[in-house]
Tab-separated table of C-alpha atoms in Angstrom:
chain	number	residue	atom	x	y	z
B	557	UNK	CA	51.228	3.659	-4.005
B	558	UNK	CA	54.650	3.628	-5.666
B	559	UNK	CA	57.134	6.027	-4.034
B	560	UNK	CA	59.801	7.287	-6.430
B	561	UNK	CA	62.355	10.067	-6.040
B	562	UNK	CA	63.914	12.926	-7.957
B	563	UNK	CA	67.137	14.812	-7.406
B	564	UNK	CA	69.352	17.338	-9.133
B	565	UNK	CA	72.404	15.133	-9.618
B	566	UNK	CA	75.504	17.241	-10.218
B	567	UNK	CA	79.287	16.989	-10.094
B	568	UNK	CA	78.994	17.861	-6.382
B	569	UNK	CA	76.297	15.384	-5.244
B	570	UNK	CA	75.958	11.685	-4.587
B	571	UNK	CA	76.744	9.649	-7.723
B	572	UNK	CA	73.916	8.082	-9.732
B	573	UNK	CA	75.135	4.489	-9.348
B	574	UNK	CA	75.442	4.837	-5.573
B	575	UNK	CA	72.013	6.448	-5.272
B	576	UNK	CA	70.332	3.907	-7.545
B	577	UNK	CA	71.631	0.977	-5.514
B	578	UNK	CA	70.395	2.548	-2.292
B	579	UNK	CA	66.962	3.294	-3.757
B	580	UNK	CA	66.434	-0.250	-5.001
B	581	UNK	CA	67.707	-1.866	-1.809
B	582	UNK	CA	65.415	0.326	0.309
B	583	UNK	CA	62.332	-0.391	-1.802
B	584	UNK	CA	61.832	2.920	-3.606
B	585	UNK	CA	60.103	2.624	-6.961
B	586	UNK	CA	62.106	4.927	-9.178
B	587	UNK	CA	64.592	7.689	-9.916
B	588	UNK	CA	63.664	10.689	-12.094
B	589	UNK	CA	66.259	13.236	-13.200
B	590	UNK	CA	65.841	16.809	-14.490
B	591	UNK	CA	67.661	18.412	-17.395
B	592	UNK	CA	69.412	21.690	-18.147
B	593	UNK	CA	72.185	21.744	-20.717
B	594	UNK	CA	73.478	25.088	-19.461
B	595	UNK	CA	72.285	28.287	-17.761
B	596	UNK	CA	73.353	31.476	-19.581
B	597	UNK	CA	74.783	33.926	-17.065
B	598	UNK	CA	72.739	36.808	-18.454
B	599	UNK	CA	69.841	35.400	-16.381
B	600	UNK	CA	67.261	37.380	-18.350
B	601	UNK	CA	64.499	34.895	-17.481
B	602	UNK	CA	63.373	35.051	-13.833
B	603	UNK	CA	63.566	31.679	-12.128
B	604	UNK	CA	60.042	30.357	-11.483
B	605	UNK	CA	61.166	28.930	-8.141
B	606	UNK	CA	62.476	32.343	-7.075
B	607	UNK	CA	65.807	34.074	-7.061
B	608	UNK	CA	68.644	33.493	-6.644
B	609	UNK	CA	68.636	30.502	-8.973
B	610	UNK	CA	69.892	27.477	-7.003
B	611	UNK	CA	73.463	26.479	-7.775
B	612	UNK	CA	72.526	22.985	-8.965
B	613	UNK	CA	70.652	24.253	-12.029
B	614	UNK	CA	73.912	25.044	-13.802
B	615	UNK	CA	75.639	21.812	-12.792
B	616	UNK	CA	73.186	19.012	-13.669
B	617	UNK	CA	74.502	15.751	-15.053
B	618	UNK	CA	73.209	14.611	-18.428
B	619	UNK	CA	70.113	12.646	-17.371
B	620	UNK	CA	70.395	9.887	-19.979
B	621	UNK	CA	74.012	9.078	-19.171
B	622	UNK	CA	73.296	9.196	-15.437
B	623	UNK	CA	70.209	6.984	-15.831
B	624	UNK	CA	72.230	4.567	-17.939
B	625	UNK	CA	74.635	4.203	-15.034
B	626	UNK	CA	71.680	3.720	-12.674
B	627	UNK	CA	70.185	1.065	-14.960
B	628	UNK	CA	73.447	-0.864	-15.053
B	629	UNK	CA	73.522	-1.385	-11.276
B	630	UNK	CA	69.824	-2.143	-10.679
B	631	UNK	CA	67.219	-4.642	-11.859
B	632	UNK	CA	63.819	-3.247	-10.793
B	633	UNK	CA	64.231	0.481	-10.201
B	634	UNK	CA	62.115	2.659	-12.490
B	635	UNK	CA	64.059	5.273	-14.454
B	636	UNK	CA	62.689	8.555	-15.739
B	637	UNK	CA	63.313	12.129	-16.770
B	638	UNK	CA	61.588	14.984	-15.037
B	639	UNK	CA	61.752	16.523	-17.448
B	640	UNK	CA	63.392	16.196	-20.879
B	641	UNK	CA	63.497	19.473	-22.815
B	642	UNK	CA	62.566	17.889	-26.135
B	643	UNK	CA	62.963	21.134	-28.088
B	644	UNK	CA	66.638	21.215	-27.114
B	645	UNK	CA	67.379	17.854	-28.742
B	646	UNK	CA	67.591	16.545	-32.272
B	647	UNK	CA	64.536	14.233	-32.250
B	648	UNK	CA	66.250	11.449	-34.218
B	649	UNK	CA	69.132	11.381	-31.739
B	650	UNK	CA	66.758	11.616	-28.775
B	651	UNK	CA	64.624	8.762	-30.109
B	652	UNK	CA	67.760	6.609	-30.251
B	653	UNK	CA	68.807	7.560	-26.700
B	654	UNK	CA	65.364	6.820	-25.264
B	655	UNK	CA	64.987	3.540	-27.145
B	656	UNK	CA	68.458	2.359	-26.132
B	657	UNK	CA	67.953	3.187	-22.457
B	658	UNK	CA	64.529	1.536	-22.387
B	659	UNK	CA	65.803	-1.534	-24.265
B	660	UNK	CA	68.841	-2.013	-22.016
B	661	UNK	CA	66.783	-1.497	-18.833
B	662	UNK	CA	64.080	-3.974	-19.934
B	663	UNK	CA	61.359	-1.353	-20.246
B	664	UNK	CA	61.928	0.603	-17.043
B	665	UNK	CA	62.052	4.082	-18.594
B	666	UNK	CA	59.464	6.887	-18.312
B	667	UNK	CA	59.916	9.926	-20.559
B	668	UNK	CA	58.906	13.076	-18.745
B	669	UNK	CA	58.503	15.920	-21.246
B	670	UNK	CA	58.453	19.647	-20.573
B	671	UNK	CA	58.455	22.948	-22.425
B	672	UNK	CA	61.036	24.671	-20.231
B	673	UNK	CA	61.130	28.066	-18.558
B	674	UNK	CA	64.546	29.492	-19.472
B	675	UNK	CA	64.165	31.509	-22.678
B	676	UNK	CA	67.870	32.182	-23.196
B	677	UNK	CA	68.818	28.520	-22.649
B	678	UNK	CA	66.315	27.507	-25.322
B	679	UNK	CA	67.502	30.261	-27.665
B	680	UNK	CA	71.024	28.822	-27.677
B	681	UNK	CA	69.450	25.644	-29.058
B	682	UNK	CA	67.743	27.606	-31.828
B	683	UNK	CA	64.302	27.374	-30.235
B	684	UNK	CA	61.683	30.007	-31.071
B	685	UNK	CA	59.979	30.439	-27.703
B	686	UNK	CA	56.515	31.208	-29.058
B	687	UNK	CA	56.292	27.908	-30.953
B	688	UNK	CA	58.046	25.587	-28.510
B	689	UNK	CA	54.835	23.649	-27.737
B	690	UNK	CA	54.188	22.960	-31.406
B	691	UNK	CA	57.852	22.027	-31.893
B	692	UNK	CA	57.622	19.597	-28.972
B	693	UNK	CA	54.509	17.971	-30.440
B	694	UNK	CA	56.139	17.463	-33.844
B	695	UNK	CA	59.382	16.135	-32.390
B	696	UNK	CA	57.449	13.694	-30.230
B	697	UNK	CA	55.656	12.522	-33.362
B	698	UNK	CA	59.011	11.993	-35.083
B	699	UNK	CA	60.188	9.877	-32.155
B	700	UNK	CA	57.015	7.791	-32.140
B	701	UNK	CA	57.487	7.161	-35.866
B	702	UNK	CA	61.032	5.907	-35.242
B	703	UNK	CA	59.834	3.686	-32.377
B	704	UNK	CA	57.085	2.111	-34.506
B	705	UNK	CA	57.366	-1.590	-35.299
B	706	UNK	CA	57.493	-0.944	-39.050
B	707	UNK	CA	59.260	1.899	-40.916
B	708	UNK	CA	56.968	4.892	-40.520
B	709	UNK	CA	57.233	8.417	-41.929
B	710	UNK	CA	56.062	11.620	-40.287
B	711	UNK	CA	55.826	15.075	-41.834
B	712	UNK	CA	54.958	18.027	-39.642
B	713	UNK	CA	55.314	21.787	-39.739
B	714	UNK	CA	58.333	21.794	-37.414
B	715	UNK	CA	59.844	18.317	-37.777
B	716	UNK	CA	59.754	15.390	-40.187
B	717	UNK	CA	61.364	12.009	-40.678
B	718	UNK	CA	61.427	9.534	-43.531
B	719	UNK	CA	60.292	5.934	-43.074
B	720	UNK	CA	63.440	4.419	-41.579
B	721	UNK	CA	65.100	1.381	-40.114
B	722	UNK	CA	65.669	2.394	-36.493
B	723	UNK	CA	66.715	-0.095	-33.830
B	724	UNK	CA	66.737	-0.911	-31.019
B	725	UNK	CA	63.069	-0.380	-30.288
B	726	UNK	CA	61.875	0.441	-26.774
B	727	UNK	CA	61.297	-2.789	-24.871
B	728	UNK	CA	57.496	-2.740	-24.909
B	729	UNK	CA	56.564	-0.176	-27.528
B	730	UNK	CA	56.760	3.572	-26.957
B	731	UNK	CA	57.770	4.244	-23.339
B	732	UNK	CA	55.340	5.857	-20.930
B	733	UNK	CA	55.294	9.586	-21.633
B	734	UNK	CA	54.230	12.134	-19.018
B	735	UNK	CA	53.861	15.812	-19.857
B	736	UNK	CA	54.838	18.425	-17.274
B	737	UNK	CA	53.450	21.922	-16.915
B	738	UNK	CA	50.836	24.041	-15.193
B	739	UNK	CA	47.200	22.987	-15.258
B	740	UNK	CA	45.095	24.458	-18.043
B	741	UNK	CA	43.096	23.657	-21.172
B	742	UNK	CA	46.098	23.919	-23.508
B	743	UNK	CA	48.272	21.533	-21.500
B	744	UNK	CA	45.456	19.065	-20.915
B	745	UNK	CA	44.580	19.007	-24.631
B	746	UNK	CA	48.218	18.208	-25.437
B	747	UNK	CA	48.357	15.455	-22.822
B	748	UNK	CA	45.224	13.942	-24.341
B	749	UNK	CA	46.726	14.228	-27.824
B	750	UNK	CA	50.107	12.524	-27.418
B	751	UNK	CA	50.991	11.626	-23.815
B	752	UNK	CA	50.013	9.040	-21.240
B	753	UNK	CA	49.533	11.450	-18.381
B	754	UNK	CA	50.602	14.451	-16.356
B	755	UNK	CA	53.638	15.241	-14.188
B	756	UNK	CA	52.422	18.140	-11.993
B	757	UNK	CA	55.213	19.757	-9.982
B	758	UNK	CA	54.398	19.884	-6.286
B	759	UNK	CA	50.966	18.327	-6.761
B	760	UNK	CA	48.896	21.225	-5.450
B	761	UNK	CA	45.244	21.629	-6.396
B	762	UNK	CA	44.840	18.163	-7.870
B	763	UNK	CA	41.354	17.694	-6.451
B	764	UNK	CA	40.191	20.491	-8.774
B	765	UNK	CA	42.406	19.882	-11.800
B	766	UNK	CA	42.433	16.098	-12.194
B	767	UNK	CA	38.697	15.941	-13.071
B	768	UNK	CA	39.297	18.596	-15.759
B	769	UNK	CA	42.164	16.554	-17.198
B	770	UNK	CA	40.032	13.410	-17.205
B	771	UNK	CA	37.287	15.267	-19.064
B	772	UNK	CA	39.757	16.465	-21.723
B	773	UNK	CA	41.023	12.901	-22.008
B	774	UNK	CA	37.529	11.530	-22.610
B	775	UNK	CA	36.641	14.278	-25.082
B	776	UNK	CA	39.746	13.351	-27.100
B	777	UNK	CA	38.442	9.799	-27.370
B	778	UNK	CA	41.170	8.274	-25.213
B	779	UNK	CA	40.351	5.067	-23.366
B	780	UNK	CA	41.017	4.486	-19.692
B	781	UNK	CA	42.307	7.378	-17.595
B	782	UNK	CA	45.401	9.590	-17.761
B	783	UNK	CA	48.221	8.792	-15.370
B	784	UNK	CA	48.858	11.534	-12.795
B	785	UNK	CA	52.244	11.471	-11.030
B	786	UNK	CA	52.779	14.337	-8.538
B	787	UNK	CA	56.398	15.386	-8.917
B	788	UNK	CA	59.075	16.925	-6.675
B	789	UNK	CA	56.790	16.519	-3.662
B	790	UNK	CA	57.792	17.500	-0.130
B	791	UNK	CA	56.031	14.619	1.596
B	792	UNK	CA	53.793	14.277	4.598
B	793	UNK	CA	51.526	11.411	5.578
B	794	UNK	CA	48.443	13.556	5.035
B	795	UNK	CA	49.567	14.708	1.592
B	796	UNK	CA	50.243	11.174	0.388
B	797	UNK	CA	46.897	9.967	1.763
B	798	UNK	CA	45.197	12.776	-0.176
B	799	UNK	CA	46.906	11.672	-3.395
B	800	UNK	CA	45.846	8.094	-2.762
B	801	UNK	CA	42.242	9.198	-2.328
B	802	UNK	CA	42.450	10.902	-5.727
B	803	UNK	CA	43.501	7.640	-7.372
B	804	UNK	CA	47.193	8.483	-7.675
B	805	UNK	CA	49.308	5.329	-7.875
B	806	UNK	CA	52.779	6.920	-7.982
B	807	UNK	CA	54.351	9.981	-6.401
B	808	UNK	CA	57.876	11.376	-6.828
B	809	UNK	CA	59.552	12.782	-3.701
B	810	UNK	CA	62.191	15.521	-3.826
B	811	UNK	CA	65.666	14.658	-2.549
B	812	UNK	CA	68.189	17.380	-1.683
B	813	UNK	CA	70.981	18.089	-4.222
B	814	UNK	CA	73.573	17.029	-1.707
B	815	UNK	CA	76.390	14.652	-0.933
B	816	UNK	CA	75.936	11.026	-0.022
B	817	UNK	CA	75.529	11.423	3.723
B	818	UNK	CA	72.716	13.979	3.513
B	819	UNK	CA	70.876	12.132	0.758
B	820	UNK	CA	70.999	8.843	2.674
B	821	UNK	CA	69.681	10.561	5.800
B	822	UNK	CA	66.769	11.874	3.731
B	823	UNK	CA	66.077	8.382	2.405
B	824	UNK	CA	66.044	7.150	6.005
B	825	UNK	CA	63.372	9.749	6.754
B	826	UNK	CA	61.366	8.942	3.621
B	827	UNK	CA	61.294	5.230	4.580
B	828	UNK	CA	58.217	5.978	6.718
B	829	UNK	CA	56.206	6.539	3.513
B	830	UNK	CA	57.072	3.210	1.868
């Protein structure tokens, strides 16, 4: 089982290039980074992880720039977002960022996609909260059109693009796309429609939910099985063995949003799971 990591990288934590080198040298499989452009101080939306909202949420580095730095100092380390708030990006610009990062890293990028939880953050990007799922779907379709081998148009209710010359292309076609969110029929239908799998935070209840996802996948006419990557996991040997028994081939462990010394100590501890 591949053991990757995630961390809130900020202006106060270990740097991405330093962390990436350590991860690759120690044999970890990947680095996933979260995204928040800003956190409005009104704090009208309760934090799903509980209050007070942790300091790092308002200080995150741009994940694509940070992952670009990580790519430049590694050769094998997987790179991913966990997650990208697609509704908060222009899809043409985002398609270019993703394609460039994947091209320059020789196909090491995984696009984690999420719908977000912070209503006021999304509002500053012009996002109508009630239609954010539909907006995400259309913007993903725009990006897939731009990544296609031949100029391809897409016209949707919320986003469109003309058939265009758009290079570079991702290294091996559209990068692996994992959709984050809570288990349920709506999410699983969307995974089956336009993603490669699921990025469940914490990984609880997978024994009950993974069969439901696989059924939705089959009913949508998809071949094979959806990828399931438990995310931001606080590890134990028993937990990882349980994931392995469920057929999970990759898990993402949570690192503390801390300076170099504390992060490296945590990696020392996590070495037992490699």
